[in-house]
Every structure is written in structure tokens, then in C-alpha cells.
Coordinates of C-alpha atoms and ligand atoms in Angstrom, one line a residue:
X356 CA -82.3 -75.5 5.6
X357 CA -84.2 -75.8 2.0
X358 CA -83.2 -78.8 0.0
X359 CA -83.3 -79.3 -3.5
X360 CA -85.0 -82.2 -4.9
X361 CA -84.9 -83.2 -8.6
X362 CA -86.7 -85.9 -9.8
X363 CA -87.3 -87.7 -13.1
X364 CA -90.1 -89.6 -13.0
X365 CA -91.9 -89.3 -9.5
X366 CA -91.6 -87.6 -6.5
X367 CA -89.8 -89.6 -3.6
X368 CA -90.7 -87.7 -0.1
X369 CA -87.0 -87.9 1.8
X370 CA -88.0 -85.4 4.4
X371 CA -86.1 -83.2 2.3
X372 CA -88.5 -80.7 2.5
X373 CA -87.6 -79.2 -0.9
X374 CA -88.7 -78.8 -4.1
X375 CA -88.8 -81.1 -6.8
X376 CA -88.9 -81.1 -10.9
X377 CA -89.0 -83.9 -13.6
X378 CA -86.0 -84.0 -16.2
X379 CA -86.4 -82.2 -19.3
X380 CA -88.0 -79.2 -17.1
X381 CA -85.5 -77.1 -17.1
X382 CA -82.6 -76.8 -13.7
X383 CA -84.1 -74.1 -11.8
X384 CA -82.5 -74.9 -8.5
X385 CA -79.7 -72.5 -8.3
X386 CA -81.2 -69.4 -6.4
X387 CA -81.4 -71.4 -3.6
X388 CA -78.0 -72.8 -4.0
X389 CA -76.8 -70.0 -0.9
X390 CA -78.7 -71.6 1.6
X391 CA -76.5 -74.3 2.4
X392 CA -74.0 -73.3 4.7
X393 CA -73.4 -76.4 7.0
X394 CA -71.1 -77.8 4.6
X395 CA -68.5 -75.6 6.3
X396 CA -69.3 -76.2 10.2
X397 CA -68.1 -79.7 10.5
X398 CA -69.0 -81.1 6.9
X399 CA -66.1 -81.4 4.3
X400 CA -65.8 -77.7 3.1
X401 CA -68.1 -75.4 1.8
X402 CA -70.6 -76.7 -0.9
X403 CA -69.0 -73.4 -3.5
X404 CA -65.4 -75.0 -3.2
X405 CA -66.6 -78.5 -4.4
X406 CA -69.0 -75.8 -6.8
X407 CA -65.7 -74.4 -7.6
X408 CA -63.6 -78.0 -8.3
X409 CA -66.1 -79.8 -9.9
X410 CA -66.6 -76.9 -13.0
X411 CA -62.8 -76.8 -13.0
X412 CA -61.5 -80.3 -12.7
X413 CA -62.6 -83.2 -14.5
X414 CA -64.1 -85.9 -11.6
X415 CA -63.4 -89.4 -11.7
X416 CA -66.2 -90.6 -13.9
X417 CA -65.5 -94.9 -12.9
X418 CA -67.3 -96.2 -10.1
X419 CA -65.9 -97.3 -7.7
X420 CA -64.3 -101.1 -8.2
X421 CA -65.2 -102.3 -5.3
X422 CA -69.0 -101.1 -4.9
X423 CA -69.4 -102.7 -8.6
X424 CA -68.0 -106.0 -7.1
X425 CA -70.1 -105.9 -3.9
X426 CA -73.0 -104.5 -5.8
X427 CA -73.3 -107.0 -8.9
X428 CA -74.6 -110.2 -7.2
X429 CA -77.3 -108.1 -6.1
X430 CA -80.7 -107.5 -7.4
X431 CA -81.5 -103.8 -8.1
X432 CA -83.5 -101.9 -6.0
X433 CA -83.8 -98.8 -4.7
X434 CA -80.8 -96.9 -4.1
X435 CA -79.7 -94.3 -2.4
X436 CA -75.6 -92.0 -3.1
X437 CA -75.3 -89.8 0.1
X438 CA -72.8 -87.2 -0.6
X439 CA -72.7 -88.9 -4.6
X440 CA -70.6 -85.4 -6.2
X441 CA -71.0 -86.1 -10.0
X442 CA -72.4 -89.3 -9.4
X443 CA -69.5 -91.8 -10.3
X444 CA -71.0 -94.7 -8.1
X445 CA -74.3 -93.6 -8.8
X446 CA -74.6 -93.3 -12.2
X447 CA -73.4 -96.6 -12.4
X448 CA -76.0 -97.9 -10.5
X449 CA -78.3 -96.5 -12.3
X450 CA -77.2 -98.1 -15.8
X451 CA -77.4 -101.2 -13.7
X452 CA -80.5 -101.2 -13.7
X453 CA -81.2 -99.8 -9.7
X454 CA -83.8 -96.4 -8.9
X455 CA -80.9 -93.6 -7.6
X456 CA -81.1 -90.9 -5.3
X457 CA -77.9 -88.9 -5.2
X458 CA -77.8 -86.2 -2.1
X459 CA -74.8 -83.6 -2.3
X460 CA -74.2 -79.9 -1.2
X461 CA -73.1 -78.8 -4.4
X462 CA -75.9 -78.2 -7.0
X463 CA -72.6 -78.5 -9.5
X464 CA -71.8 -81.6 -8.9
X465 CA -75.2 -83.1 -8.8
X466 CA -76.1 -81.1 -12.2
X467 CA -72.6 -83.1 -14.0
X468 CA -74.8 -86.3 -12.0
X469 CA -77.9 -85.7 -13.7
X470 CA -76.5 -85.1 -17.2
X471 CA -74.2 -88.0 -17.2
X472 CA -77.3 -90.2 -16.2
X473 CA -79.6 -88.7 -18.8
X474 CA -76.4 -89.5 -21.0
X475 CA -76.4 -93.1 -20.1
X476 CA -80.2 -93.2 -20.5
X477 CA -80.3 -94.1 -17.1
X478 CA -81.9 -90.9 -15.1
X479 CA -81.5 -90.4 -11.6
X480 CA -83.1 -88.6 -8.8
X481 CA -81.0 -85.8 -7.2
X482 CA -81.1 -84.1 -3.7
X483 CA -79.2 -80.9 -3.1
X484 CA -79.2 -81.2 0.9
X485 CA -76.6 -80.7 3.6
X486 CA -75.6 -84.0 5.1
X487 CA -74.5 -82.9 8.2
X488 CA -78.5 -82.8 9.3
X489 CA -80.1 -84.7 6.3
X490 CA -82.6 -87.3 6.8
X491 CA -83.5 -89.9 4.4
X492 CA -86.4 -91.8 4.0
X493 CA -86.2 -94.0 6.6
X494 CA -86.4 -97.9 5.8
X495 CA -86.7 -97.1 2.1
X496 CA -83.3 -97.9 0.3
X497 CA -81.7 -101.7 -0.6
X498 CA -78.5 -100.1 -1.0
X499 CA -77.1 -96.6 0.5
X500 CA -73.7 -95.5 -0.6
X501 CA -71.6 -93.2 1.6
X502 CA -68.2 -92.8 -0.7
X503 CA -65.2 -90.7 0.7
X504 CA -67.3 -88.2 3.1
X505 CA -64.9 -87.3 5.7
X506 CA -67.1 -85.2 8.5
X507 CA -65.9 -84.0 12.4
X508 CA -66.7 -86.7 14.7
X509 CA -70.3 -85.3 15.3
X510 CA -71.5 -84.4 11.8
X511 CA -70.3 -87.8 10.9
X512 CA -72.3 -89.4 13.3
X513 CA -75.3 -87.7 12.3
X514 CA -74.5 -88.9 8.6
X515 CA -73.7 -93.0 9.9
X516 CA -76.8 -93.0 11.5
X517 CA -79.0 -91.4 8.9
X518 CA -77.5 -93.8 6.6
X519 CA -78.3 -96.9 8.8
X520 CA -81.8 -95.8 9.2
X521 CA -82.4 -95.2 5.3
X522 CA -81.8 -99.2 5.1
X523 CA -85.1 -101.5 4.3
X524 CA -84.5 -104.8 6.0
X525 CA -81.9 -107.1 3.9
X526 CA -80.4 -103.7 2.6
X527 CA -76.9 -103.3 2.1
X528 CA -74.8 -100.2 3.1
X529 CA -71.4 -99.8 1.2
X530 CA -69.0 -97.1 3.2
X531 CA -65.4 -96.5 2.2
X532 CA -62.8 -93.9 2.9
X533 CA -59.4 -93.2 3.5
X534 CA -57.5 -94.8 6.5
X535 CA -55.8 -92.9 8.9
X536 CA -53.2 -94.4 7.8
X537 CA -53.4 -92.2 4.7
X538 CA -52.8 -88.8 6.6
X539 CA -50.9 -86.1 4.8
X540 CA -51.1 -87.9 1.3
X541 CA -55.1 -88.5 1.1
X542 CA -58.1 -86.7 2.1
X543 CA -58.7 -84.2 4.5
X544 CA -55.4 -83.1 6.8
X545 CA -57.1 -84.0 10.4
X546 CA -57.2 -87.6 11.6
X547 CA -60.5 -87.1 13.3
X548 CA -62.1 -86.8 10.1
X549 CA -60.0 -90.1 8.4
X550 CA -61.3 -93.7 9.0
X551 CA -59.6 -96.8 11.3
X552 CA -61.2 -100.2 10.7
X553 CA -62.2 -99.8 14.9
X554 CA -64.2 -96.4 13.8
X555 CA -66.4 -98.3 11.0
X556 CA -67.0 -101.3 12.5
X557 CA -68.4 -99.3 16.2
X558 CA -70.4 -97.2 14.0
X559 CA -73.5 -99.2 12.9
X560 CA -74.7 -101.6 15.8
X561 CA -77.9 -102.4 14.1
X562 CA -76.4 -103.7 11.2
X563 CA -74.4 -107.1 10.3
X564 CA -71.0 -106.5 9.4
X565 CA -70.3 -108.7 6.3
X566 CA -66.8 -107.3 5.3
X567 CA -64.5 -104.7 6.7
X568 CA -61.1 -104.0 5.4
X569 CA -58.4 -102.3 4.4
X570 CA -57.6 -101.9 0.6
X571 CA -56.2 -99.8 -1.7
X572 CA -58.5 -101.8 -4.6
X573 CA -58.8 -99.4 -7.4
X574 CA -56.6 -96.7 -6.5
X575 CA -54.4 -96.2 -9.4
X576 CA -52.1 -93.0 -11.0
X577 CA -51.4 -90.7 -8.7
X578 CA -53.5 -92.7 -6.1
X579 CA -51.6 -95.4 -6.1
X580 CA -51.1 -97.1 -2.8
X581 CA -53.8 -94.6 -0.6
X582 CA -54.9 -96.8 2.3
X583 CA -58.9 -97.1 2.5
X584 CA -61.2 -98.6 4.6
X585 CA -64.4 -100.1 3.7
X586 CA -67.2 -101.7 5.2
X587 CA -70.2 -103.8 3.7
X588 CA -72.9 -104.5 5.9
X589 CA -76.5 -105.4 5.6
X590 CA -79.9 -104.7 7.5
X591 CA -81.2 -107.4 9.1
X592 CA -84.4 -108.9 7.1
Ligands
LIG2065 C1 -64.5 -86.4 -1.9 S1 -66.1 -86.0 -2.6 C2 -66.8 -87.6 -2.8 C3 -67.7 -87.7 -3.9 C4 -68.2 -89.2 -4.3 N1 -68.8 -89.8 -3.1 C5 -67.0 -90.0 -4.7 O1 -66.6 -90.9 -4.0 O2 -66.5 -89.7 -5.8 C6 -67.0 -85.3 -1.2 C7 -68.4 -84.9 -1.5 O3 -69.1 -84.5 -0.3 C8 -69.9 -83.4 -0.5 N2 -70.2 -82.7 0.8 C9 -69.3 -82.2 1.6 N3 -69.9 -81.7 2.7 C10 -71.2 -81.9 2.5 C11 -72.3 -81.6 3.3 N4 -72.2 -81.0 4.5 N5 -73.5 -82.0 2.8 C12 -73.6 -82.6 1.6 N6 -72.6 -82.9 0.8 C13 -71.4 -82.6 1.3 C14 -69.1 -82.5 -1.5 O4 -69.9 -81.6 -2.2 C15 -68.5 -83.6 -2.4 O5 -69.3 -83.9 -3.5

């Protein structure tokens, strides 16, 4: 696996054993676009479908209403989006002020990422990387996002776990995604890969649970009424 790290101001090791680049040098990253393939195994699709949707369709550029409600209280620090697409949440983050890695399978998504936070004047950090065996750097992050990822029961642990580790003590994680409850309407068809409130709160025994609910907060439009699940918990100090 060769990830694809892009970074605007220093180089942040994530055991992402890739290669790296400042803003303004030029995207250079797509030749090795191919060699992620476990997007397909177990992830959520194959990383040329989200490729494919996120040239075509127009991605929600708001973050999430929630995360900004959780989020604001806290001081900024270093953050980290796993599986960020175009960077709604963490673009947002970054205007507010907080250092932002976003990790994603599609080199499309994270490029719309990049340009909307050199837009903002906020410049993020971007990892292409498959999440089903991505590491982060371990006790590094204050806040790790993990928005809508709906793996098989194994990848998924794989990602829960990665994203517990990533914490620094007193870190936050943020995790939402559809509810079971939401099968046939939203996200993927297969309630293995949905959420129950019982599957998010087992999933993290070294953290502290601080909220854990169901919601449909912010889902308007054609959204309107999806049941989610989300979970706020925090590292230990
Ligand atoms: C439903 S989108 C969520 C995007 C964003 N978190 C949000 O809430 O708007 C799912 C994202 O997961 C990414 N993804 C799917 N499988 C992946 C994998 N194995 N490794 C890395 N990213 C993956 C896709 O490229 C896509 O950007």
C-alpha cells in the first residue's frame, strides 16, 4: 500500500509511509492513485466511484452541525478527518483555527479538500490512504473525526481502533453515522455496515463516553428524518 501525503507547511510522519509535498507545488499524486484497492474488500466502495461522484456531484460543503456544536467549546489543536471526502468537517476545522489532517481513498475528494482550504485561507494537510489498514500517528491528535464511514464488521474495527489510538490524552473523538434504523433509505444497503447505539458505545473501551445518541440534527431536504448515531468521547488525560 503507498499513501499519499500532502502537506502545506511541514511534514507530519502518520506511518503513512508516502510521500509528501507543500501547497503551491503542484498535485503530483495521481499516478499512484491505482494503488489503492482495499477500498473495495470490506471498505465503502472502490476509491474511483467516490473519484467518479465527487467530479460529478456537488458534495455537501457544511460541516456537520453537530461536530461544530461539540467542537466549538474546545480549544484548537491538532486534528485529525479520517475518511474527510472533500473535507466538509474538516475544512471547517481548519478555518477554526485547528492543524487538519484529512485521510481519504479518493485523491478527488481530497484535491476538492485542499482547494476549498486554500480558499478559506485555512490550508490543510491531506492523506490519500486506505482506511481499512491505515495507521495514524498514534497519541498525536486532540480531535479525530470519523463522519459516515460505513466498513464490514472487520475493516471497521481496524478503523475504531486506529482512531482511538490517534487520541493524545484529553482528546476528543466525534463518530456519527446512520442508524440501522435507516436501512434502505440511508447509506449503504447491509445492516452490518450501519450503526446501533450498542455497536458505538462497545467499540472504544479506552475512552469515556460523554454523549451517545440518536439524532437526525442537521439532516435536512431530501435527508430529512435519516436516523444517525453519534458518539462523543474523550481520551483520558
Ligand atoms: C459517505 S463519504 C463521507 C465523507 C465525509 N466524512 C462526510 O461526512 O461528508 C465516505 C468516504 O469514505 C471514503 N472511503 C471509503 N472507503 C475508504 C477506504 N477504504 N479508505 C479510505 N477512504 C475510504 C470515500 O472515499 C468517501 O470519501
Amino acid at each position: 500500500m503507498t499513501n499519499q501525503q500532502h502537506t502545506q507547511t511541514s511534514e507530519h510522519n502518520d506511518h503513512s509511509r508516502g510521500h509528501s509535498h507543500s501547497h503551491g507545488h503542484g498535485h503530483d499524486h495521481h499516478g499512484e492513485h491505482g494503488a489503492l484497492h482495499g477500498g473495495g474488500s470490506g471498505g465503502q466502495g472502490h476509491p474511483e466511484d467516490w473519484d467518479r461522484r465527487y467530479a460529478e456531484e456537488e458534495w455537501p460543503a457544511q460541516p456537520d452541525p453537530l461536530l461544530v456544536r461539540l467542537v466549538s467549546p474546545l480549544p484548537p489543536g491538532r486534528a485529525i478527518d479520517l475518511g474527510s471526502g472533500p473535507g466538509r468537517n474538516g475544512v471547517w476545522l481548519a478555518t477554526a483555527g485547528w492543524d487538519v489532517t484529512c485521510v481519504d481513498a479518493s485523491a478527488v475528494g481530497l484535491d476538492q479538500a485542499r482547494d476549498r482550504a486554500a480558499r478559506a485561507g485555512a490550508p490543510i494537510t491531506t492523506v490519500e490512504a486506505d482506511l481499512t489498514s491505515y495507521e495514524p500517528e498514534a497519541g498525536a491528535f486532540d480531535l479525530v473525526v470519523v463522519a459516515n464511514i460505513h466498513f464490514h464488521a472487520e475493516q471497521r474495527e481496524h478503523l475504531f481502533a486506529a482512531a482511538a489510538a490517534a487520541l493524545a490524552p484529553g482528546g476528543h473523538l466525534f463518530v456519527v453515522g446512520h442508524h440501522v434504523d435507516s436501512l434502505g433509505t440511508a447509506g449503504p444497503p447491509d445492516p452490518e455496515r450501519l450503526y446501533t447505539e450498542e455497536l458505538l458505545a462497545g467499540s472504544f473501551p479506552t475512552l469515556t463516553v460523554e454523549q451517545l445518541e440518536r439524532t437526525s440534527e442537521g439532516d435536512t431536504g431530501e435527508h430529512k428524518g435519516w436516523q444517525n448515531v453519534y458518539l462523543w468521547a474523550v481520551r483520558p488525560a
